[in-house]
PDB file of C-alpha atoms in Angstrom:
ATOM      1  CA  MET H   1     -23.796  14.994  11.544  1.00 57.00           C
ATOM      2  CA  SER H   2     -24.234  14.677   7.791  1.00 79.00           C
ATOM      3  CA  ASP H   3     -22.142  17.101   5.739  1.00 90.00           C
ATOM      4  CA  VAL H   4     -18.504  17.450   6.825  1.00 94.00           C
ATOM      5  CA  ARG H   5     -15.774  19.454   5.089  1.00 97.00           C
ATOM      6  CA  PHE H   6     -12.239  18.063   5.032  1.00 97.00           C
ATOM      7  CA  ASP H   7      -8.898  19.554   4.115  1.00 98.00           C
ATOM      8  CA  PHE H   8      -6.759  16.948   2.364  1.00 98.00           C
ATOM      9  CA  VAL H   9      -3.691  16.307   0.232  1.00 98.00           C
ATOM     10  CA  LYS H  10      -3.892  14.153  -2.902  1.00 98.00           C
ATOM     11  CA  CYS H  11      -0.676  12.152  -2.856  1.00 98.00           C
ATOM     12  CA  HIS H  12       0.880   8.955  -4.105  1.00 96.00           C
ATOM     13  CA  GLY H  13       3.538   6.427  -3.234  1.00 94.00           C
ATOM     14  CA  SER H  14       4.923   4.658  -6.294  1.00 91.00           C
ATOM     15  CA  GLY H  15       1.730   5.401  -8.210  1.00 88.00           C
ATOM     16  CA  ASN H  16      -0.551   4.161  -5.397  1.00 90.00           C
ATOM     17  CA  ASP H  17      -2.708   7.296  -4.999  1.00 94.00           C
ATOM     18  CA  PHE H  18      -4.745   8.508  -2.038  1.00 97.00           C
ATOM     19  CA  PRO H  19      -6.485  11.451  -0.445  1.00 98.00           C
ATOM     20  CA  LEU H  20      -4.671  12.042   2.868  1.00 98.00           C
ATOM     21  CA  ILE H  21      -6.321  13.755   5.846  1.00 98.00           C
ATOM     22  CA  ASP H  22      -4.735  15.056   9.046  1.00 98.00           C
ATOM     23  CA  ALA H  23      -7.290  13.430  11.352  1.00 98.00           C
ATOM     24  CA  ARG H  24      -5.601  14.219  14.666  1.00 97.00           C
ATOM     25  CA  GLY H  25      -8.327  16.685  15.611  1.00 94.00           C
ATOM     26  CA  ILE H  26     -11.310  15.009  13.941  1.00 96.00           C
ATOM     27  CA  ALA H  27     -13.676  12.784  15.908  1.00 93.00           C
ATOM     28  CA  LEU H  28     -15.481  10.343  13.629  1.00 96.00           C
ATOM     29  CA  SER H  29     -16.480   6.737  14.188  1.00 95.00           C
ATOM     30  CA  ASP H  30     -14.915   3.900  12.200  1.00 95.00           C
ATOM     31  CA  GLY H  31     -18.152   3.595  10.235  1.00 95.00           C
ATOM     32  CA  GLU H  32     -18.083   7.283   9.369  1.00 96.00           C
ATOM     33  CA  TRP H  33     -14.457   7.095   8.224  1.00 97.00           C
ATOM     34  CA  ALA H  34     -15.420   4.124   6.042  1.00 97.00           C
ATOM     35  CA  LYS H  35     -18.057   6.317   4.374  1.00 97.00           C
ATOM     36  CA  VAL H  36     -15.488   9.110   3.865  1.00 97.00           C
ATOM     37  CA  ALA H  37     -13.182   6.561   2.236  1.00 97.00           C
ATOM     38  CA  ARG H  38     -15.876   5.328  -0.140  1.00 97.00           C
ATOM     39  CA  ALA H  39     -16.775   8.906  -1.056  1.00 97.00           C
ATOM     40  CA  LEU H  40     -13.253  10.216  -1.639  1.00 97.00           C
ATOM     41  CA  ALA H  41     -11.693   7.112  -3.208  1.00 96.00           C
ATOM     42  CA  ASP H  42     -14.539   6.655  -5.703  1.00 95.00           C
ATOM     43  CA  ARG H  43     -12.922   6.925  -9.156  1.00 94.00           C
ATOM     44  CA  ARG H  44     -16.193   8.295 -10.533  1.00 93.00           C
ATOM     45  CA  GLY H  45     -16.165  11.125  -8.007  1.00 93.00           C
ATOM     46  CA  PRO H  46     -14.214  14.397  -7.781  1.00 96.00           C
ATOM     47  CA  VAL H  47     -11.092  12.974  -6.061  1.00 97.00           C
ATOM     48  CA  GLY H  48     -10.547   9.238  -6.584  1.00 96.00           C
ATOM     49  CA  GLY H  49      -7.862   6.981  -5.181  1.00 95.00           C
ATOM     50  CA  ASP H  50      -6.886   3.504  -4.063  1.00 92.00           C
ATOM     51  CA  GLY H  51      -8.112   4.324  -0.566  1.00 94.00           C
ATOM     52  CA  LEU H  52      -8.071   6.924   2.194  1.00 97.00           C
ATOM     53  CA  LEU H  53      -5.078   7.700   4.446  1.00 98.00           C
ATOM     54  CA  LEU H  54      -5.395   9.214   7.917  1.00 98.00           C
ATOM     55  CA  LEU H  55      -2.677  10.796  10.042  1.00 98.00           C
ATOM     56  CA  GLY H  56      -3.587  10.173  13.675  1.00 98.00           C
ATOM     57  CA  GLN H  57      -2.267  10.923  17.130  1.00 96.00           C
ATOM     58  CA  GLY H  58       0.678   8.952  18.450  1.00 93.00           C
ATOM     59  CA  ALA H  59       0.735   6.871  21.624  1.00 87.00           C
ATOM     60  CA  GLY H  60       3.578   5.459  23.686  1.00 91.00           C
ATOM     61  CA  ASP H  61       6.795   5.636  21.689  1.00 94.00           C
ATOM     62  CA  ALA H  62       4.958   6.238  18.387  1.00 97.00           C
ATOM     63  CA  ALA H  63       5.130   9.877  17.258  1.00 98.00           C
ATOM     64  CA  PHE H  64       1.915   9.471  15.253  1.00 98.00           C
ATOM     65  CA  SER H  65      -0.361   6.808  13.831  1.00 98.00           C
ATOM     66  CA  MET H  66      -1.650   5.812  10.440  1.00 97.00           C
ATOM     67  CA  ARG H  67      -4.932   4.326   9.306  1.00 97.00           C
ATOM     68  CA  MET H  68      -5.742   3.216   5.777  1.00 96.00           C
ATOM     69  CA  PHE H  69      -9.250   2.515   4.499  1.00 96.00           C
ATOM     70  CA  ASN H  70      -9.586   0.758   1.167  1.00 92.00           C
ATOM     71  CA  ALA H  71     -11.796   2.126  -1.586  1.00 91.00           C
ATOM     72  CA  ASP H  72     -14.596  -0.214  -0.473  1.00 92.00           C
ATOM     73  CA  GLY H  73     -14.482   1.179   3.085  1.00 94.00           C
ATOM     74  CA  SER H  74     -12.717  -1.803   4.667  1.00 93.00           C
ATOM     75  CA  GLU H  75      -9.708  -1.024   6.844  1.00 94.00           C
ATOM     76  CA  ALA H  76      -6.319  -2.545   5.988  1.00 88.00           C
ATOM     77  CA  GLU H  77      -3.722  -3.615   8.539  1.00 86.00           C
ATOM     78  CA  THR H  78      -1.204  -1.435   6.740  1.00 86.00           C
ATOM     79  CA  CYS H  79      -0.299   0.164   3.418  1.00 89.00           C
ATOM     80  CA  LEU H  80       3.403   0.752   2.963  1.00 92.00           C
ATOM     81  CA  ASN H  81       3.064   3.079  -0.029  1.00 93.00           C
ATOM     82  CA  GLY H  82       0.571   5.070   2.017  1.00 95.00           C
ATOM     83  CA  LEU H  83       2.742   4.940   5.128  1.00 96.00           C
ATOM     84  CA  ARG H  84       5.426   6.978   3.384  1.00 97.00           C
ATOM     85  CA  CYS H  85       2.880   9.702   2.603  1.00 98.00           C
ATOM     86  CA  VAL H  86       1.507   9.711   6.148  1.00 98.00           C
ATOM     87  CA  ALA H  87       5.076   9.822   7.476  1.00 98.00           C
ATOM     88  CA  ARG H  88       5.812  12.865   5.343  1.00 98.00           C
ATOM     89  CA  MET H  89       2.756  14.687   6.670  1.00 98.00           C
ATOM     90  CA  GLY H  90       3.688  13.681  10.217  1.00 98.00           C
ATOM     91  CA  PHE H  91       7.313  14.782   9.773  1.00 98.00           C
ATOM     92  CA  GLU H  92       6.223  18.177   8.459  1.00 98.00           C
ATOM     93  CA  ALA H  93       3.569  18.646  11.149  1.00 97.00           C
ATOM     94  CA  LEU H  94       5.946  17.815  14.008  1.00 98.00           C
ATOM     95  CA  GLY H  95       9.209  19.175  12.569  1.00 98.00           C
ATOM     96  CA  ILE H  96      10.997  15.793  12.683  1.00 98.00           C
ATOM     97  CA  ASP H  97      12.582  13.506  10.101  1.00 97.00           C
ATOM     98  CA  ALA H  98      12.243  10.060  11.743  1.00 98.00           C
ATOM     99  CA  ALA H  99       9.500   8.364  13.729  1.00 98.00           C
ATOM    100  CA  ARG H 100       8.002   5.164  14.979  1.00 97.00           C
ATOM    101  CA  VAL H 101       4.503   4.934  13.516  1.00 97.00           C
ATOM    102  CA  SER H 102       1.585   3.042  15.024  1.00 96.00           C
ATOM    103  CA  LEU H 103      -0.407   0.948  12.509  1.00 93.00           C
ATOM    104  CA  LYS H 104      -3.637  -0.995  13.000  1.00 91.00           C
ATOM    105  CA  THR H 105      -2.003  -4.205  14.258  1.00 87.00           C
ATOM    106  CA  SER H 106       1.710  -3.383  14.369  1.00 87.00           C
ATOM    107  CA  GLU H 107       4.288  -0.595  14.222  1.00 92.00           C
ATOM    108  CA  ALA H 108       6.819   0.553  11.634  1.00 93.00           C
ATOM    109  CA  GLU H 109       9.856   2.813  11.514  1.00 96.00           C
ATOM    110  CA  ALA H 110       9.980   5.678   9.031  1.00 98.00           C
ATOM    111  CA  VAL H 111      12.823   8.073   8.266  1.00 98.00           C
ATOM    112  CA  ARG H 112      13.431  10.746   5.657  1.00 98.00           C
ATOM    113  CA  ASP H 113      15.829   9.215   3.132  1.00 97.00           C
ATOM    114  CA  ALA H 114      18.036  10.548   0.370  1.00 94.00           C
ATOM    115  CA  ASP H 115      15.891  11.429  -2.633  1.00 94.00           C
ATOM    116  CA  LEU H 116      15.472   8.638  -5.191  1.00 91.00           C
ATOM    117  CA  ALA H 117      15.910  11.340  -7.841  1.00 92.00           C
ATOM    118  CA  PRO H 118      16.142  15.152  -7.740  1.00 95.00           C
ATOM    119  CA  GLY H 119      12.914  16.617  -6.388  1.00 96.00           C
ATOM    120  CA  VAL H 120      11.424  13.238  -5.363  1.00 97.00           C
ATOM    121  CA  TYR H 121      10.651  13.337  -1.623  1.00 98.00           C
ATOM    122  CA  THR H 122      11.734   9.934  -0.293  1.00 98.00           C
ATOM    123  CA  VAL H 123      11.000   8.018   2.889  1.00 98.00           C
ATOM    124  CA  ARG H 124      12.538   4.757   4.075  1.00 98.00           C
ATOM    125  CA  GLU H 125      10.178   2.533   6.054  1.00 97.00           C
ATOM    126  CA  THR H 126      10.940  -0.692   7.894  1.00 95.00           C
ATOM    127  CA  ALA H 127       8.165  -3.131   8.727  1.00 91.00           C
ATOM    128  CA  GLY H 128       7.794  -6.704   9.850  1.00 92.00           C
ATOM    129  CA  PRO H 129       8.763  -9.268  10.702  1.00 95.00           C
ATOM    130  CA  ALA H 130       7.072 -10.952   7.764  1.00 96.00           C
ATOM    131  CA  GLY H 131       4.921 -13.831   8.992  1.00 96.00           C
ATOM    132  CA  LEU H 132       4.370 -17.303   7.558  1.00 97.00           C
ATOM    133  CA  ASP H 133       1.689 -18.627   9.937  1.00 96.00           C
ATOM    134  CA  VAL H 134      -1.371 -18.831   7.700  1.00 96.00           C
ATOM    135  CA  ALA H 135      -3.637 -19.845  10.586  1.00 93.00           C
ATOM    136  CA  ALA H 136      -3.480 -16.225  11.736  1.00 92.00           C
ATOM    137  CA  TRP H 137      -5.095 -14.936   8.507  1.00 95.00           C
ATOM    138  CA  PRO H 138      -6.957 -17.381   8.667  1.00 96.00           C
ATOM    139  CA  LEU H 139      -6.187 -19.414   5.540  1.00 96.00           C
ATOM    140  CA  GLU H 140      -7.416 -22.992   5.738  1.00 94.00           C
ATOM    141  CA  ALA H 141      -5.397 -25.016   3.238  1.00 88.00           C
ATOM    142  CA  GLY H 142      -4.270 -28.032   5.227  1.00 88.00           C
ATOM    143  CA  ALA H 143      -0.836 -26.596   6.053  1.00 91.00           C
ATOM    144  CA  GLU H 144       0.692 -24.341   8.711  1.00 93.00           C
ATOM    145  CA  ARG H 145       2.640 -22.417   6.074  1.00 96.00           C
ATOM    146  CA  ILE H 146       2.727 -22.242   2.295  1.00 97.00           C
ATOM    147  CA  VAL H 147       6.101 -21.655   0.669  1.00 97.00           C
ATOM    148  CA  ASP H 148       6.359 -22.034  -3.117  1.00 97.00           C
ATOM    149  CA  ALA H 149       3.481 -24.507  -3.100  1.00 96.00           C
ATOM    150  CA  PRO H 150      -0.059 -24.764  -4.468  1.00 95.00           C
ATOM    151  CA  VAL H 151      -3.019 -23.504  -2.435  1.00 95.00           C
ATOM    152  CA  PRO H 152      -5.455 -26.412  -2.950  1.00 91.00           C
ATOM    153  CA  PRO H 153      -8.757 -24.556  -2.293  1.00 93.00           C
ATOM    154  CA  LEU H 154      -7.782 -21.868  -4.819  1.00 92.00           C
ATOM    155  CA  GLY H 155      -8.060 -24.234  -7.762  1.00 86.00           C
ATOM    156  CA  SER H 156      -4.939 -22.842  -9.454  1.00 89.00           C
ATOM    157  CA  ASP H 157      -1.847 -24.750 -10.517  1.00 89.00           C
ATOM    158  CA  ARG H 158       0.329 -21.772  -9.536  1.00 95.00           C
ATOM    159  CA  ARG H 159       2.768 -22.149  -6.664  1.00 97.00           C
ATOM    160  CA  PHE H 160       2.358 -19.434  -4.034  1.00 98.00           C
ATOM    161  CA  THR H 161       4.160 -18.201  -0.959  1.00 98.00           C
ATOM    162  CA  ALA H 162       1.819 -16.940   1.753  1.00 98.00           C
ATOM    163  CA  VAL H 163       3.219 -13.940   3.640  1.00 97.00           C
ATOM    164  CA  ALA H 164       1.703 -11.613   6.252  1.00 96.00           C
ATOM    165  CA  MET H 165       3.158  -8.103   6.025  1.00 93.00           C
ATOM    166  CA  PRO H 166       1.141  -7.843   8.336  1.00 88.00           C
ATOM    167  CA  ASN H 167      -1.789  -7.908   5.892  1.00 91.00           C
ATOM    168  CA  PRO H 168      -2.130 -11.198   3.987  1.00 96.00           C
ATOM    169  CA  HIS H 169      -0.411 -11.767   0.639  1.00 97.00           C
ATOM    170  CA  LEU H 170      -0.240 -14.653  -1.813  1.00 98.00           C
ATOM    171  CA  VAL H 171       2.856 -14.289  -4.000  1.00 98.00           C
ATOM    172  CA  ALA H 172       3.482 -16.318  -7.175  1.00 98.00           C
ATOM    173  CA  PHE H 173       6.654 -16.067  -9.258  1.00 98.00           C
ATOM    174  CA  VAL H 174       5.918 -16.162 -12.979  1.00 98.00           C
ATOM    175  CA  ASP H 175       7.885 -15.936 -16.199  1.00 97.00           C
ATOM    176  CA  ARG H 176       5.531 -13.240 -17.419  1.00 96.00           C
ATOM    177  CA  VAL H 177       2.573 -11.580 -15.690  1.00 97.00           C
ATOM    178  CA  ASP H 178      -0.776 -12.629 -17.153  1.00 96.00           C
ATOM    179  CA  GLU H 179      -3.160  -9.943 -15.907  1.00 96.00           C
ATOM    180  CA  ALA H 180      -6.289 -11.906 -16.807  1.00 96.00           C
ATOM    181  CA  GLU H 181      -5.099 -14.832 -14.700  1.00 97.00           C
ATOM    182  CA  LEU H 182      -4.061 -12.491 -11.878  1.00 97.00           C
ATOM    183  CA  VAL H 183      -7.496 -10.878 -11.827  1.00 96.00           C
ATOM    184  CA  ALA H 184      -9.195 -14.285 -11.821  1.00 96.00           C
ATOM    185  CA  VAL H 185      -7.154 -15.466  -8.838  1.00 96.00           C
ATOM    186  CA  GLY H 186      -7.571 -12.098  -7.102  1.00 96.00           C
ATOM    187  CA  GLU H 187     -11.335 -12.154  -7.542  1.00 96.00           C
ATOM    188  CA  ALA H 188     -11.503 -15.691  -6.153  1.00 96.00           C
ATOM    189  CA  CYS H 189      -9.792 -14.428  -2.990  1.00 96.00           C
ATOM    190  CA  GLU H 190     -11.838 -11.219  -2.959  1.00 96.00           C
ATOM    191  CA  ALA H 191     -15.017 -13.290  -2.741  1.00 96.00           C
ATOM    192  CA  ALA H 192     -14.023 -14.175   0.859  1.00 96.00           C
ATOM    193  CA  PRO H 193     -14.565 -17.943   0.545  1.00 96.00           C
ATOM    194  CA  ALA H 194     -14.964 -19.980   3.729  1.00 96.00           C
ATOM    195  CA  TRP H 195     -11.300 -21.036   3.591  1.00 96.00           C
ATOM    196  CA  LEU H 196     -10.158 -17.380   3.303  1.00 97.00           C
ATOM    197  CA  PRO H 197     -12.792 -15.287   5.112  1.00 96.00           C
ATOM    198  CA  ASN H 198     -10.690 -12.104   5.427  1.00 95.00           C
ATOM    199  CA  ARG H 199      -9.566 -12.198   1.771  1.00 96.00           C
ATOM    200  CA  ALA H 200      -5.963 -11.620   0.620  1.00 96.00           C
ATOM    201  CA  ASN H 201      -3.815  -9.591  -1.750  1.00 96.00           C
ATOM    202  CA  VAL H 202      -2.492 -11.547  -4.730  1.00 97.00           C
ATOM    203  CA  SER H 203       0.730 -10.705  -6.597  1.00 98.00           C
ATOM    204  CA  PHE H 204       2.356 -12.137  -9.706  1.00 98.00           C
ATOM    205  CA  VAL H 205       6.085 -11.425  -9.689  1.00 98.00           C
ATOM    206  CA  GLU H 206       8.754 -11.524 -12.393  1.00 97.00           C
ATOM    207  CA  VAL H 207      12.422 -11.825 -11.390  1.00 97.00           C
ATOM    208  CA  ARG H 208      14.379  -9.359 -13.499  1.00 93.00           C
ATOM    209  CA  GLY H 209      18.128  -9.763 -13.169  1.00 84.00           C
ATOM    210  CA  GLU H 210      20.143 -10.605 -10.076  1.00 85.00           C
ATOM    211  CA  GLN H 211      18.456  -8.209  -7.633  1.00 91.00           C
ATOM    212  CA  ALA H 212      15.331  -6.875  -9.325  1.00 96.00           C
ATOM    213  CA  LEU H 213      11.633  -7.725  -9.393  1.00 97.00           C
ATOM    214  CA  PHE H 214       8.517  -6.598 -11.226  1.00 96.00           C
ATOM    215  CA  VAL H 215       5.369  -6.892  -9.088  1.00 96.00           C
ATOM    216  CA  ARG H 216       1.749  -6.731 -10.261  1.00 96.00           C
ATOM    217  CA  THR H 217      -0.947  -6.922  -7.573  1.00 96.00           C
ATOM    218  CA  PHE H 218      -4.665  -7.493  -7.204  1.00 96.00           C
ATOM    219  CA  GLU H 219      -5.217  -5.651  -3.939  1.00 93.00           C
ATOM    220  CA  ARG H 220      -7.844  -6.662  -1.405  1.00 91.00           C
ATOM    221  CA  GLY H 221     -10.622  -4.077  -1.346  1.00 85.00           C
ATOM    222  CA  VAL H 222      -9.193  -2.241  -4.370  1.00 85.00           C
ATOM    223  CA  GLY H 223      -8.684  -4.573  -7.321  1.00 91.00           C
ATOM    224  CA  LEU H 224      -5.878  -4.466  -9.871  1.00 92.00           C
ATOM    225  CA  THR H 225      -3.609  -1.620  -8.793  1.00 88.00           C
ATOM    226  CA  ASP H 226      -0.517   0.046 -10.226  1.00 87.00           C
ATOM    227  CA  SER H 227       1.319  -0.460  -6.955  1.00 88.00           C
ATOM    228  CA  CYS H 228       0.946  -1.956  -3.478  1.00 90.00           C
ATOM    229  CA  GLY H 229       3.727  -1.285  -0.984  1.00 90.00           C
ATOM    230  CA  SER H 230       3.102  -4.220   1.336  1.00 92.00           C
ATOM    231  CA  ALA H 231       2.881  -6.489  -1.735  1.00 95.00           C
ATOM    232  CA  MET H 232       6.309  -5.285  -2.856  1.00 95.00           C
ATOM    233  CA  ALA H 233       7.654  -5.968   0.640  1.00 96.00           C
ATOM    234  CA  ALA H 234       6.008  -9.407   0.757  1.00 97.00           C
ATOM    235  CA  SER H 235       7.276 -10.238  -2.737  1.00 98.00           C
ATOM    236  CA  SER H 236      10.816  -9.181  -1.841  1.00 98.00           C
ATOM    237  CA  PHE H 237      10.717 -11.330   1.294  1.00 98.00           C
ATOM    238  CA  ALA H 238       9.301 -14.299  -0.652  1.00 98.00           C
ATOM    239  CA  ALA H 239      12.036 -13.926  -3.276  1.00 98.00           C
ATOM    240  CA  CYS H 240      14.738 -14.108  -0.603  1.00 98.00           C
ATOM    241  CA  LEU H 241      12.997 -16.881   1.343  1.00 98.00           C
ATOM    242  CA  THR H 242      12.827 -19.081  -1.774  1.00 98.00           C
ATOM    243  CA  GLY H 243      16.428 -18.353  -2.821  1.00 97.00           C
ATOM    244  CA  ARG H 244      15.600 -16.305  -5.880  1.00 97.00           C
ATOM    245  CA  LEU H 245      17.283 -13.166  -4.499  1.00 97.00           C
ATOM    246  CA  GLY H 246      19.763 -12.490  -1.727  1.00 96.00           C
ATOM    247  CA  TYR H 247      19.148 -11.262   1.806  1.00 97.00           C
ATOM    248  CA  ASP H 248      20.695  -8.000   3.042  1.00 97.00           C
ATOM    249  CA  ALA H 249      21.306  -6.718  -0.479  1.00 96.00           C
ATOM    250  CA  PRO H 250      19.504  -3.878  -2.286  1.00 96.00           C
ATOM    251  CA  ILE H 251      16.590  -4.964  -4.481  1.00 97.00           C
ATOM    252  CA  THR H 252      14.996  -2.749  -7.123  1.00 95.00           C
ATOM    253  CA  VAL H 253      11.263  -3.428  -7.196  1.00 96.00           C
ATOM    254  CA  PHE H 254       9.475  -2.196 -10.309  1.00 93.00           C
ATOM    255  CA  ASN H 255       5.722  -1.874 -10.670  1.00 91.00           C
ATOM    256  CA  ALA H 256       3.270  -0.285 -13.083  1.00 88.00           C
ATOM    257  CA  GLY H 257       3.499   2.965 -11.110  1.00 83.00           C
ATOM    258  CA  GLY H 258       7.284   3.274 -10.811  1.00 87.00           C
ATOM    259  CA  LEU H 259       9.730   1.681  -8.373  1.00 91.00           C
ATOM    260  CA  VAL H 260      11.006   1.369  -4.814  1.00 94.00           C
ATOM    261  CA  ARG H 261      14.268   0.117  -3.333  1.00 95.00           C
ATOM    262  CA  ALA H 262      13.976  -2.811  -0.914  1.00 97.00           C
ATOM    263  CA  THR H 263      16.212  -4.690   1.500  1.00 97.00           C
ATOM    264  CA  VAL H 264      15.216  -7.912   3.275  1.00 98.00           C
ATOM    265  CA  GLY H 265      16.953  -8.895   6.485  1.00 98.00           C
ATOM    266  CA  ARG H 266      17.406 -12.448   7.690  1.00 97.00           C
ATOM    267  CA  ASP H 267      15.266 -11.401  10.653  1.00 97.00           C
ATOM    268  CA  ALA H 268      12.343 -11.054   8.176  1.00 97.00           C
ATOM    269  CA  MET H 269      12.276  -7.277   8.545  1.00 97.00           C
ATOM    270  CA  VAL H 270      11.792  -5.490   5.205  1.00 97.00           C
ATOM    271  CA  SER H 271      12.825  -1.921   4.367  1.00 97.00           C
ATOM    272  CA  LEU H 272      11.350  -0.008   1.433  1.00 96.00           C
ATOM    273  CA  SER H 273      12.681   3.321   0.233  1.00 97.00           C
ATOM    274  CA  GLY H 274      10.305   5.158  -2.059  1.00 96.00           C
ATOM    275  CA  ASN H 275       8.554   8.374  -2.912  1.00 97.00           C
ATOM    276  CA  ALA H 276       5.910  10.296  -0.984  1.00 98.00           C
ATOM    277  CA  THR H 277       4.736  12.732  -3.627  1.00 98.00           C
ATOM    278  CA  TRP H 278       2.214  15.545  -3.201  1.00 98.00           C
ATOM    279  CA  GLU H 279       0.106  16.122  -6.324  1.00 98.00           C
ATOM    280  CA  TRP H 280      -2.429  18.721  -5.185  1.00 98.00           C
ATOM    281  CA  TRP H 281      -4.340  19.804  -2.129  1.00 97.00           C
ATOM    282  CA  GLY H 282      -7.639  21.395  -1.266  1.00 97.00           C
ATOM    283  CA  SER H 283     -10.887  20.777   0.596  1.00 98.00           C
ATOM    284  CA  ILE H 284     -14.087  18.879  -0.061  1.00 98.00           C
ATOM    285  CA  GLU H 285     -17.506  18.299   1.463  1.00 97.00           C
ATOM    286  CA  VAL H 286     -18.663  14.752   2.228  1.00 97.00           C
ATOM    287  CA  ASP H 287     -22.277  13.788   2.796  1.00 94.00           C
ATOM    288  CA  LEU H 288     -21.828  11.047   5.397  1.00 94.00           C
ATOM    289  CA  ALA H 289     -25.417   9.857   5.108  1.00 90.00           C
ATOM    290  CA  ARG H 290     -24.962   8.994   1.425  1.00 91.00           C
ATOM    291  CA  ALA H 291     -21.147   8.504   1.345  1.00 92.00           C
ATOM    292  CA  ARG H 292     -20.957  11.090  -1.456  1.00 94.00           C
ATOM    293  CA  ALA H 293     -18.356  13.799  -2.074  1.00 94.00           C
ATOM    294  CA  GLY H 294     -18.903  17.196  -3.675  1.00 92.00           C
ATOM    295  CA  ASP H 295     -18.054  20.901  -3.630  1.00 93.00           C
ATOM    296  CA  LEU H 296     -14.346  20.374  -4.242  1.00 97.00           C
ATOM    297  CA  THR H 297     -11.949  23.301  -3.891  1.00 98.00           C
ATOM    298  CA  VAL H 298      -8.436  22.792  -5.293  1.00 97.00           C
ATOM    299  CA  GLU H 299      -5.999  25.193  -3.683  1.00 97.00           C
ATOM    300  CA  ALA H 300      -2.763  24.362  -5.538  1.00 97.00           C
ATOM    301  CA  HIS H 301      -0.912  21.763  -7.595  1.00 98.00           C
ATOM    302  CA  ALA H 302       2.605  20.527  -6.796  1.00 98.00           C
ATOM    303  CA  ASP H 303       3.803  20.842 -10.379  1.00 98.00           C
ATOM    304  CA  ALA H 304       7.525  20.452  -9.617  1.00 97.00           C
ATOM    305  CA  GLU H 305       6.968  17.256  -7.614  1.00 97.00           C
ATOM    306  CA  ILE H 306       4.678  15.827 -10.265  1.00 96.00           C
ATOM    307  CA  ALA H 307       7.296  16.466 -12.956  1.00 97.00           C
ATOM    308  CA  ALA H 308      10.141  15.030 -10.855  1.00 96.00           C
ATOM    309  CA  TRP H 309       8.254  11.801 -10.237  1.00 95.00           C
ATOM    310  CA  ALA H 310       7.144  11.550 -13.878  1.00 93.00           C
ATOM    311  CA  ALA H 311      10.773  11.718 -14.995  1.00 93.00           C
ATOM    312  CA  LEU H 312      11.737   8.909 -12.602  1.00 91.00           C
ATOM    313  CA  ALA H 313       8.736   6.757 -13.532  1.00 88.00           C
ATOM    314  CA  ASP H 314       9.444   7.202 -17.248  1.00 86.00           C
ATOM    315  CA  ALA H 315      13.055   6.129 -16.729  1.00 84.00           C
ATOM    316  CA  ALA H 316      11.912   3.102 -14.696  1.00 82.00           C
ATOM    317  CA  SER H 317       9.488   2.025 -17.438  1.00 77.00           C
ATOM    318  CA  ARG H 318      12.352   1.894 -19.908  1.00 73.00           C
TER     319      ARG H 318
END
């Protein structure tokens, strides 16, 4: 098999954008899906995105499953911005409005929520518990957990909190985000050094008011991104764990792509409520041998949804 045509939806969660495929009836190997991800997520190609989302069959008590491949073809444990989009497709396919969703290494709950703003399709997802055992990453830094402390092998004076959500995150609270520094730290982790062989996501976080955060993330396998859902969840948990914000109280989490609402329980479960916005949909041909995409057909644009989200994002930026 070389050339394969896929129907897909171009969507985004809080500005984190993806092509999304209903893969329940498609039989491809993991290596082939990695090539599809590289082809469709390539910003120089006809689609572009932060990665590829797949809606898969459910098993056990999970109504459906989700897979997320990063733009470089690596598979992430989860993607909470993407999960909302997959949940929407699953809800619409099955005629339901709540589901347990199977992820690569865990499960999450998703439910249709009240719209964040008129016309903004909203899903609430609950994932966790957040983990603090860095040996499971693995992260070799001479400690079983890192909470508001330096990571000696990183060579940075910043204090980090290491959180698995369930993918690995290093979270640093800063007075003001320095993107050049964030990229430098992110690239050091992206190089997969011996002490961090599976890499990690890195976030710089500003506390804004009593129950608000601004999160900027260098995402593993992607780079600097407008939004990362699991990073927002990890940052919210880290803020509560270190006493910067309160447990069991609504948190507004801003990012370069917009915002989500978060709540962190004392049981380390984190809920995010955010958009799952369709932008356009169509079909495309992928040459699996070369991991190249072409012959794009755009069937329609979701103009009303795009406008509704733009209005919310503009208000959040102010």
